[in-house]
XYZ file of C-alpha atoms in Angstrom:
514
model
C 197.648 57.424 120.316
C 197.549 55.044 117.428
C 195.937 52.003 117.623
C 198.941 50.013 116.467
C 200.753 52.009 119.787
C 198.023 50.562 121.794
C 198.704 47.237 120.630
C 202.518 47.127 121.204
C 202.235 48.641 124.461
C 199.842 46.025 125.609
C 201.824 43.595 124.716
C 204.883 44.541 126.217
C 203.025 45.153 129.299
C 202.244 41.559 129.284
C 205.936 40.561 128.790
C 207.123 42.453 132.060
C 205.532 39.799 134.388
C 206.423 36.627 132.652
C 205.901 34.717 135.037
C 202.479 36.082 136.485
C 201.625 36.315 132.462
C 202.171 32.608 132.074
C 200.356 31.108 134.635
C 197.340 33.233 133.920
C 197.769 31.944 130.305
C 197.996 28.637 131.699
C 193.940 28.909 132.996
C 193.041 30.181 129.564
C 195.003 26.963 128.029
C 193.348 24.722 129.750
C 189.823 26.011 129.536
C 190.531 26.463 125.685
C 191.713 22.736 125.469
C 188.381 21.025 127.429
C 186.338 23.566 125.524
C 187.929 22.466 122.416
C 188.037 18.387 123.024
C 184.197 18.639 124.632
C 182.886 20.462 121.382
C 184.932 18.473 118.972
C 184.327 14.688 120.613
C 180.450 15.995 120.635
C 179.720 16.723 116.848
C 182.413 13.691 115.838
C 180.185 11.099 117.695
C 176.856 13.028 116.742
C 178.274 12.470 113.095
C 179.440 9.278 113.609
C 176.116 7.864 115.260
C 174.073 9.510 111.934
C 176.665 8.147 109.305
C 176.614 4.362 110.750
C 172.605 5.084 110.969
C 172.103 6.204 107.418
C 174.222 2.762 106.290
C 172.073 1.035 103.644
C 169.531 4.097 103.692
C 168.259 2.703 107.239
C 166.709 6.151 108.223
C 164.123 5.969 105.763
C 162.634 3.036 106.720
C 159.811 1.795 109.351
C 159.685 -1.502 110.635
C 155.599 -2.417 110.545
C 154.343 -4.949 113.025
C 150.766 -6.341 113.979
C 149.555 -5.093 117.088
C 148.377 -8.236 118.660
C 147.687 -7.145 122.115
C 144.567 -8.573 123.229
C 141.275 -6.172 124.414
C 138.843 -7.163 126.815
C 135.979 -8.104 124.502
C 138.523 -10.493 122.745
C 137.908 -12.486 125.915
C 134.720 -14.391 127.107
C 133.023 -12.648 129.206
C 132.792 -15.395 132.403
C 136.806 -15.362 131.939
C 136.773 -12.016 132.858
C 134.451 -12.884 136.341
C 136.757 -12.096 139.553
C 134.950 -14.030 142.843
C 135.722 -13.170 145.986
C 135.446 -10.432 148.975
C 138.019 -7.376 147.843
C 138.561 -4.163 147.050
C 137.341 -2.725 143.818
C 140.995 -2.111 142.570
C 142.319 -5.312 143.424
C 139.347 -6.785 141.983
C 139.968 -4.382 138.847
C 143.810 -5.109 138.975
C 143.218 -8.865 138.922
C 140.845 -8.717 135.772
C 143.532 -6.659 133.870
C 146.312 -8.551 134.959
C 144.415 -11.778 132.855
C 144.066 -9.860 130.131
C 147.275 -8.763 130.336
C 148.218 -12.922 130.315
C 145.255 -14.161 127.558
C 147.012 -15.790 124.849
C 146.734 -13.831 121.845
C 146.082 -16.552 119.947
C 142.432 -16.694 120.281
C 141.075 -13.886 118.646
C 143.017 -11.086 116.693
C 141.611 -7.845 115.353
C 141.455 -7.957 111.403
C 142.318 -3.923 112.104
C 145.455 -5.075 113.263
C 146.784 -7.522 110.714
C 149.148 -7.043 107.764
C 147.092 -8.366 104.654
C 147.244 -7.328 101.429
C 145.212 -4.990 101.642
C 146.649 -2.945 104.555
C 149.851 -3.171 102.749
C 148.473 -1.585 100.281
C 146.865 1.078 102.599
C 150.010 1.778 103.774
C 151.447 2.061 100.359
C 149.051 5.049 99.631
C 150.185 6.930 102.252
C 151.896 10.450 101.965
C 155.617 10.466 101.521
C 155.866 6.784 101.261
C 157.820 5.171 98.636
C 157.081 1.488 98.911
C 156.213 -1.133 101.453
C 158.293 -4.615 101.649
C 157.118 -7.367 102.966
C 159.271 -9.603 105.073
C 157.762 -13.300 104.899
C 159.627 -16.099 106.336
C 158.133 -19.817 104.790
C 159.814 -22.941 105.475
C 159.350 -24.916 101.902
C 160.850 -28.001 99.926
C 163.635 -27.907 97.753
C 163.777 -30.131 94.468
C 167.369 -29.632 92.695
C 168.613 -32.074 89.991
C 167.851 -35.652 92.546
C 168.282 -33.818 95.689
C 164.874 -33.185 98.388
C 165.958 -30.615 100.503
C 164.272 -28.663 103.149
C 164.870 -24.981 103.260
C 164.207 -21.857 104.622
C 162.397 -19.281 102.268
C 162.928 -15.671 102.781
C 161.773 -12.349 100.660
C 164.035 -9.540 99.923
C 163.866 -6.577 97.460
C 165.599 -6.126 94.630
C 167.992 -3.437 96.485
C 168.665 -5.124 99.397
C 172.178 -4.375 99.987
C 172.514 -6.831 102.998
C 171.699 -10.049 100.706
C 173.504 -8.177 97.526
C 177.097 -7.258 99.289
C 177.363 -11.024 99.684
C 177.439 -12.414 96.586
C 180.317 -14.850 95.974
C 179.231 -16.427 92.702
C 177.049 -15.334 90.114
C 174.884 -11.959 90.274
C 171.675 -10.709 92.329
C 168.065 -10.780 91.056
C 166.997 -7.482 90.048
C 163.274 -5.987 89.438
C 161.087 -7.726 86.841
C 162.946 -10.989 87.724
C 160.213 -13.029 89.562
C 161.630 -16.417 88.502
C 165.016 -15.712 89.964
C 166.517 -17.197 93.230
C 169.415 -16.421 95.104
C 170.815 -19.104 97.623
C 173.207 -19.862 100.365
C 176.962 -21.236 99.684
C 175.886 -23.781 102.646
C 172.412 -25.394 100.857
C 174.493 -25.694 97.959
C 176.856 -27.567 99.955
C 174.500 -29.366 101.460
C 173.377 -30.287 97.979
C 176.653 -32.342 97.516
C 178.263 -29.068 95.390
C 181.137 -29.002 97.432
C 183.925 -27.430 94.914
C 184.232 -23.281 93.988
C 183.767 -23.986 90.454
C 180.881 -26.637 90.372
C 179.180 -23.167 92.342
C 180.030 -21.195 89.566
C 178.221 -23.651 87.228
C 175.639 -24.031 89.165
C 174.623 -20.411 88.294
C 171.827 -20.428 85.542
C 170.193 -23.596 86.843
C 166.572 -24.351 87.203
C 165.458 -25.861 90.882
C 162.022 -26.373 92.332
C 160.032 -25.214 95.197
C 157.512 -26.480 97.142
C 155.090 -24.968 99.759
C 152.571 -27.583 101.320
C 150.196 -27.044 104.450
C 151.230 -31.252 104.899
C 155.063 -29.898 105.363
C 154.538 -28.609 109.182
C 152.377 -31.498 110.420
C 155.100 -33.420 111.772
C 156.577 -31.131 114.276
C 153.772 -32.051 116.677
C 154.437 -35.287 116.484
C 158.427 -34.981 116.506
C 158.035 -32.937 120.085
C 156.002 -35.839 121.195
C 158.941 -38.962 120.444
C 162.064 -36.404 121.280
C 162.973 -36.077 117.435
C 164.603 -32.869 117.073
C 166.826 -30.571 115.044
C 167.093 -30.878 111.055
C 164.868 -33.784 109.591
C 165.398 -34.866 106.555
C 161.843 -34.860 103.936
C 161.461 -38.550 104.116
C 161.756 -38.410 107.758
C 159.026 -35.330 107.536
C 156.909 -37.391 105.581
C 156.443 -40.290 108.118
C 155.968 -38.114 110.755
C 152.992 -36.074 109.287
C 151.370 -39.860 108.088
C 151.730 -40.159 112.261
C 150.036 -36.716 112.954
C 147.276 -37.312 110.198
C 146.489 -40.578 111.604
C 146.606 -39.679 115.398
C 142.960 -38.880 115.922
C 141.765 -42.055 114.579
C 144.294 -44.095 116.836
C 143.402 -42.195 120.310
C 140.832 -45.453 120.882
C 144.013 -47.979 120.512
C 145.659 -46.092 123.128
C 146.219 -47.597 126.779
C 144.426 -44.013 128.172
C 141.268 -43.781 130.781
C 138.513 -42.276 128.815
C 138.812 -39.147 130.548
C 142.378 -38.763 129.100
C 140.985 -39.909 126.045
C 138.450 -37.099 125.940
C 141.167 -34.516 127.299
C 143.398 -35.602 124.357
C 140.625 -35.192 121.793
C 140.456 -31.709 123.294
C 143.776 -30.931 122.657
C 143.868 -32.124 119.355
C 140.568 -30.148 118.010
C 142.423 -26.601 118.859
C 142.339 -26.159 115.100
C 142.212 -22.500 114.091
C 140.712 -23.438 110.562
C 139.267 -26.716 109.142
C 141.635 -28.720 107.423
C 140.150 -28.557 104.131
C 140.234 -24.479 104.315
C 143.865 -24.816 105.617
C 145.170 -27.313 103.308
C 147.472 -26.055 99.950
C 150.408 -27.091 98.093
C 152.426 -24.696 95.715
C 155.170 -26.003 93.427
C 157.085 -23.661 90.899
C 160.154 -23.590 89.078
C 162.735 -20.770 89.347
C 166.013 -19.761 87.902
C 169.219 -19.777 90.481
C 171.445 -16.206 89.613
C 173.416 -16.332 92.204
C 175.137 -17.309 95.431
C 175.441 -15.805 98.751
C 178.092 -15.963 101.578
C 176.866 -16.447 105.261
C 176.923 -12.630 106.989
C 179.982 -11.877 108.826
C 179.851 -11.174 112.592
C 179.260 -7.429 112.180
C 176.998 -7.814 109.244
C 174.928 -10.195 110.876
C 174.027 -7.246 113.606
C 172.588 -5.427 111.420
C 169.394 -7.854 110.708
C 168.151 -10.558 113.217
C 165.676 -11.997 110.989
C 166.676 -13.653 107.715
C 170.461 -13.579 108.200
C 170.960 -17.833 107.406
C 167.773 -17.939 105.390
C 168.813 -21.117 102.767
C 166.703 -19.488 99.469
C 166.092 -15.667 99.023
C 163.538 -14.713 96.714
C 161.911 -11.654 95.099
C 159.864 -10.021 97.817
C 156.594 -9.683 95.132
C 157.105 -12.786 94.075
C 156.907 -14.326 97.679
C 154.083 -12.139 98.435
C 152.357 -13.271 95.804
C 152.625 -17.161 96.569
C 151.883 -17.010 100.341
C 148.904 -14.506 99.684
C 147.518 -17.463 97.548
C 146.517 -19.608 100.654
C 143.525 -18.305 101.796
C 144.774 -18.429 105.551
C 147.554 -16.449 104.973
C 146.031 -14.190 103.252
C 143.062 -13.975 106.181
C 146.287 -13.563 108.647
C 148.322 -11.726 107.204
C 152.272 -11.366 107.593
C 154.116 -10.522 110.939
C 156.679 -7.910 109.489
C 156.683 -5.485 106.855
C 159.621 -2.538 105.979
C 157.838 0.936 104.744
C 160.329 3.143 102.748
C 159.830 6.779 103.117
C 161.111 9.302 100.423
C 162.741 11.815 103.061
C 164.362 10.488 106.399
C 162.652 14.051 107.478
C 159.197 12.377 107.043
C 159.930 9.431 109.245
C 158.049 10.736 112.145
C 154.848 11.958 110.671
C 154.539 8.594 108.754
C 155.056 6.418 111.437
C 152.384 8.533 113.701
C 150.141 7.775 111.137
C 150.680 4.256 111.475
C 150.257 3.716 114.536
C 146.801 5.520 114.311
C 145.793 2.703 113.023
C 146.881 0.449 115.571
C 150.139 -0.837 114.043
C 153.619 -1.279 116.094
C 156.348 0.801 114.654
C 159.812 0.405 115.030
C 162.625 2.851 113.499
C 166.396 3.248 113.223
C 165.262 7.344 113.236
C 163.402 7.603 116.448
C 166.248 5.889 118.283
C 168.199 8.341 116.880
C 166.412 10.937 117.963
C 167.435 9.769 121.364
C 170.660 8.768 121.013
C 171.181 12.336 119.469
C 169.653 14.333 122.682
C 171.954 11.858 124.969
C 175.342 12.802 123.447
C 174.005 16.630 123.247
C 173.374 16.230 127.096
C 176.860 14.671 127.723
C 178.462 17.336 125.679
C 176.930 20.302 126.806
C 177.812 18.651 130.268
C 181.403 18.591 129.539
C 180.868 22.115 127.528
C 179.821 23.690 130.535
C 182.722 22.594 132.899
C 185.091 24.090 129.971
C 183.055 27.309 130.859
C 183.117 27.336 134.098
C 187.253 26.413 133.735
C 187.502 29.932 131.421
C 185.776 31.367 134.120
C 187.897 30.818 136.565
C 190.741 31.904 134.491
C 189.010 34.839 133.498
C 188.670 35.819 137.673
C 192.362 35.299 137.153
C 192.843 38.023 134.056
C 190.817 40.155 136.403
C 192.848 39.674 139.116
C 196.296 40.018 137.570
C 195.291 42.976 135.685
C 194.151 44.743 138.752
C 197.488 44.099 140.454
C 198.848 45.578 136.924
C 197.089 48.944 137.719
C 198.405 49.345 141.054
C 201.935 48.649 139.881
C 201.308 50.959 136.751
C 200.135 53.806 138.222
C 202.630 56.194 137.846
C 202.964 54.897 134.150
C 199.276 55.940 133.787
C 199.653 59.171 135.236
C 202.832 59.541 132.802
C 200.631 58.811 129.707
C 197.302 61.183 130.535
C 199.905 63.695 131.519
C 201.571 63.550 127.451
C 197.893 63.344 126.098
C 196.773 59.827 126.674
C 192.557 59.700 126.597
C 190.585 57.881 129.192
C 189.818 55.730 126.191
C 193.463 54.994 124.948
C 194.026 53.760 128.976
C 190.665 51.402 128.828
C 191.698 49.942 125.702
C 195.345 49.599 126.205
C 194.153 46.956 129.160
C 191.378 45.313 126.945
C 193.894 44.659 124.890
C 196.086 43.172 127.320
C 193.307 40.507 128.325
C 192.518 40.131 124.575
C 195.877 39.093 124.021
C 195.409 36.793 126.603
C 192.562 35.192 125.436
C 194.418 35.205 121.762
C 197.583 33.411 123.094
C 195.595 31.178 125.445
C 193.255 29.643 122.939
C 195.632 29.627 120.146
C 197.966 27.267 122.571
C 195.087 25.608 123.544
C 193.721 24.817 119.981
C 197.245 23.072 119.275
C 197.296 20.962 122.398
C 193.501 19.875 121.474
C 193.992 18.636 118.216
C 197.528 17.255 119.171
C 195.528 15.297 122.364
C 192.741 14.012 119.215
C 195.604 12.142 116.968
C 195.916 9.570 120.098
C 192.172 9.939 121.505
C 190.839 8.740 118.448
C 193.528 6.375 118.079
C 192.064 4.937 121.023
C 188.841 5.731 121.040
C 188.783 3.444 117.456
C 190.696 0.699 118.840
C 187.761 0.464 122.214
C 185.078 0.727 119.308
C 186.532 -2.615 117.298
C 187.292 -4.160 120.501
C 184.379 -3.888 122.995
C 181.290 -3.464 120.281
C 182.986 -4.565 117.002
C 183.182 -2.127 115.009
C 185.028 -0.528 112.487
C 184.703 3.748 112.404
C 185.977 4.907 108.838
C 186.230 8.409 110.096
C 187.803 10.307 113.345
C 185.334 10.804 116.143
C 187.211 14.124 117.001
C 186.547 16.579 114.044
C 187.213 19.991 113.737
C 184.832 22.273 111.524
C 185.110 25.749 110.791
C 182.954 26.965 113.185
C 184.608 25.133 115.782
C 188.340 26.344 114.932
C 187.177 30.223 114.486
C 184.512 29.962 117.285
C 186.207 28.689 120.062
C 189.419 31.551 119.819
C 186.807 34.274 119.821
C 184.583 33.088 122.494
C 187.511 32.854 124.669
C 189.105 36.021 123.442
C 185.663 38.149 124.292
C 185.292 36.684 127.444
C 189.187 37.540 128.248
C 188.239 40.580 127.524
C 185.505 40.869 129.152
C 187.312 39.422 132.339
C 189.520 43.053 131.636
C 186.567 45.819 131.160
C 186.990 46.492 135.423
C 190.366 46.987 135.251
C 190.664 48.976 132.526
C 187.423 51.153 133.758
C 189.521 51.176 137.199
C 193.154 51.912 135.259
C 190.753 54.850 133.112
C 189.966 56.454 136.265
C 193.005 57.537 137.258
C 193.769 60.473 138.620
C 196.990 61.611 136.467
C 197.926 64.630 139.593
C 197.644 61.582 142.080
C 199.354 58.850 140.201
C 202.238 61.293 138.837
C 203.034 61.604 142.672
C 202.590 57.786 143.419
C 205.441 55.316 144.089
């Protein structure tokens, strides 16, 4: 027998029980379409998750913290004294527990701090591109006869979350150390209320100052109930208060033991006040404008998102470094860029060795990529199970086929039909099965995905804001060949008994059964 006979004959062997034919098609249909959606919905969020990731080249960068958890021999030793009749571990769990609660204030390893020089120890590590440091200063604003107070923040020259916002004029780019962005709302602030007096605005010069005598008020503005936004003047006569404070604690209607508490209080300097005192006044260029971030923008950076000035990271750098305390210090936040999102991991282990916290978009990835792998091959597994089942039902239905077709067996070995010819004949049948089955069920699974993803976009605006470009459900080639042949072998491997059974025939017996 030719193989093309074999084919036609299995076929039409199928089409003689419609009805038994259909529902066992109907198993395969529906294992084919979970199989299908589960795979699909599994590599469209897994692709989905890495695309929103890899937004403004997030993957390759390491967020760089201080470690500023405090050790035991930061902390006097007679602190550390627990009195009392106990157990060892309490007594052991009560000393941790205040070291656990020391402020961290009171000593902090220089190991642990991000100077200049630590940047640049993490600059000369392996794979990494550059470091950026992320320093927050609240300064003074001088702009044709306006005193403003502002908030200072550093950005790099490829900062896509300052640069997509620019509504007038252009962003600063490298070798431009004298240029300043700022926000649409200082300059309104600044009594430049109209569009086009922002547009002229561009190309300006403005001032900036950065004084150690700037933050002495707040103390004192706690104290009287003064708070939100002051204005400089306001500043001013508030840190004359603080300066003066000391010297007026004898004036004051307090016994002398609150007297000598109060001095107390007061003398928690870190530094002397001629080590901590600077001022730092420079001129810069304003290039351009930015917009507030929207809602969804705004998500994707806590820190620095309403900053009033933005200015060139090294230039920043370079003016708080100057003050000898913040250079002693150090910064609370740095960025390290690594050349290949690959080499995220083995940079950050190596700086943590040194007893920095790390924080990356890549390592949460990591997890949020074995989560969705979980869920699918959850899902993936009942599809299995579900072409199981419908595989028990090939089985079954092609068993029931032999004992009907018996006498049609014994018919073909008798005009020179091989054992073989009968054992494929009924693979066939159950590979025709799976053929049909899938094939129906790949059309029903990427009919179901034009409204699932409908929805599934319209939840993803609504419930976490935001906006997917591309279909969670998506279909590669490995998915659309894969899934009709994995179902088509195990259809036919659902048929091997029956066929081994129908091969066994005897063709003397089954020419005499009815």
């Amino acid at each position: 027998m030719r193989f093309t006979d074999v084919m036609s004959l299995a076929f039409s062997a199928l089409l003689q029980q419609k009805v038994r034919t259909l529902l066992t098609l109907l198993g395969v249909i529906i294992g084919t379409f979970v199989l299908l959606l589960s795979l699909s919905i599994g590599q469209g969020v897994r692709e989905t998750i890495v695309r929103e990731f890899r937004r403004n080249d997030q993957l390759r960068r390491i967020e760089v913290m201080p470690d500023w958890k405090v050790e035991a021999e930061d902390i006097p030793a007679e602190e550390l004294v627990i009195n009392g009749v106990m157990s060892e571990a309490r007594r052991e769990r009560l000393r941790q527990a205040k070291i656990n609660r020391w402020p961290p204030r009171n000593k902090r390893s220089s190991e642990k701090r991000l100077t200049p020089e630590r940047l640049e120890e993490l600059a000369a590590l392996d794979h990494v591109e550059c470091v950026i440091p992320f320093i927050r200063w609240n300064g003074r604003l001088y702009f044709r006869d306006k005193i403003v107070n502002t908030d200072t923040m550093s950005a790099a020259p490829d900062d896509r979350f300052y640069s997509e916002r620019i509504v007038a004029g252009g962003y600063f780019a490298a070798g431009q150390p004298h240029s300043v962005v700022v926000s649409e709302t200082l300059l309104y602030q600044l009594g430049i209320i109209d569009e086009a007096d922002a547009e002229g605005a561009v190309g300006t010069e403005l001032e900036l100052e950065f004084s150690s005598r700037l933050g002495r008020h707040w103390s004192v503005a706690s104290i009287i109930g003064a708070g939100g936004k002051l204005e400089p003047k306001q500043e001013d006569v508030l840190a004359k208060i603080a300066q003066q404070l000391p010297e007026a604690i004898e004036q004051l209607n307090l016994t002398a033991t609150e007297k000598i508490m109060l001095q107390k209080l007061m003398s928690r300097s870190k530094t002397p006040p001629e080590r901590s005192s600077f001022e730092i006044r420079e001129k810069f260029t304003l290039v351009g404008v930015v917009r507030d971030p929207t809602e969804e923008e705004a998500r994707r950076r806590w820190d620095g998102r309403y900053a009033d000035i933005i200015l060139p990271a090294s230039k920043l750098q370079d003016m708080f470094f100057s003050v000898p305390n913040n250079r002693e210090f150090g910064i609370n936040r740095a960025m390290i860029v690594v050349d290949n999102e690959d080499n995220v991991e083995a940079v950050e282990e190596r700086v943590s060795d040194v007893g920095l916290q790390t924080y990356s978009l890549a390592s949460i990835l990591k997890h949020l990529r074995l989560n969705v792998l979980l869920i699918s091959f959850a899902t993936t597994f009942v599809a299995v199970v579900a072409l199981v089942v419908a595989g028990l039902g090939i089985t079954n239905t092609l068993l029931m086929s032999v004992l009907e077709r018996t006498h049609e067996i014994g018919v073909m070995k008798a005009v020179g039909a091989r054992d073989r010819h009968i054992q494929l004949l009924f693979l066939l049948e159950g590979a025709w099965i799976g053929l049909l089955g899938s094939t129906v069920g790949m059309i029903c699974g990427w009919l179901a995905s034009i409204p699932g993803d409908r929805i599934a976009q319209r939840l993803a605006e609504q419930q976490a804001k935001i906006l997917l470009g591309n279909s969670l459900f998506v279909f590669p080639v490995w998915l659309v060949i894969g899934v009709p042949l994995f179902v088509t072998l195990l259809t036919m491997l659902a048929a091997v008994y029956p066929a081994r059974r129908a091969s066994r025939v005897n063709p003397m017996t089954a020419l005499r059964y009815e």
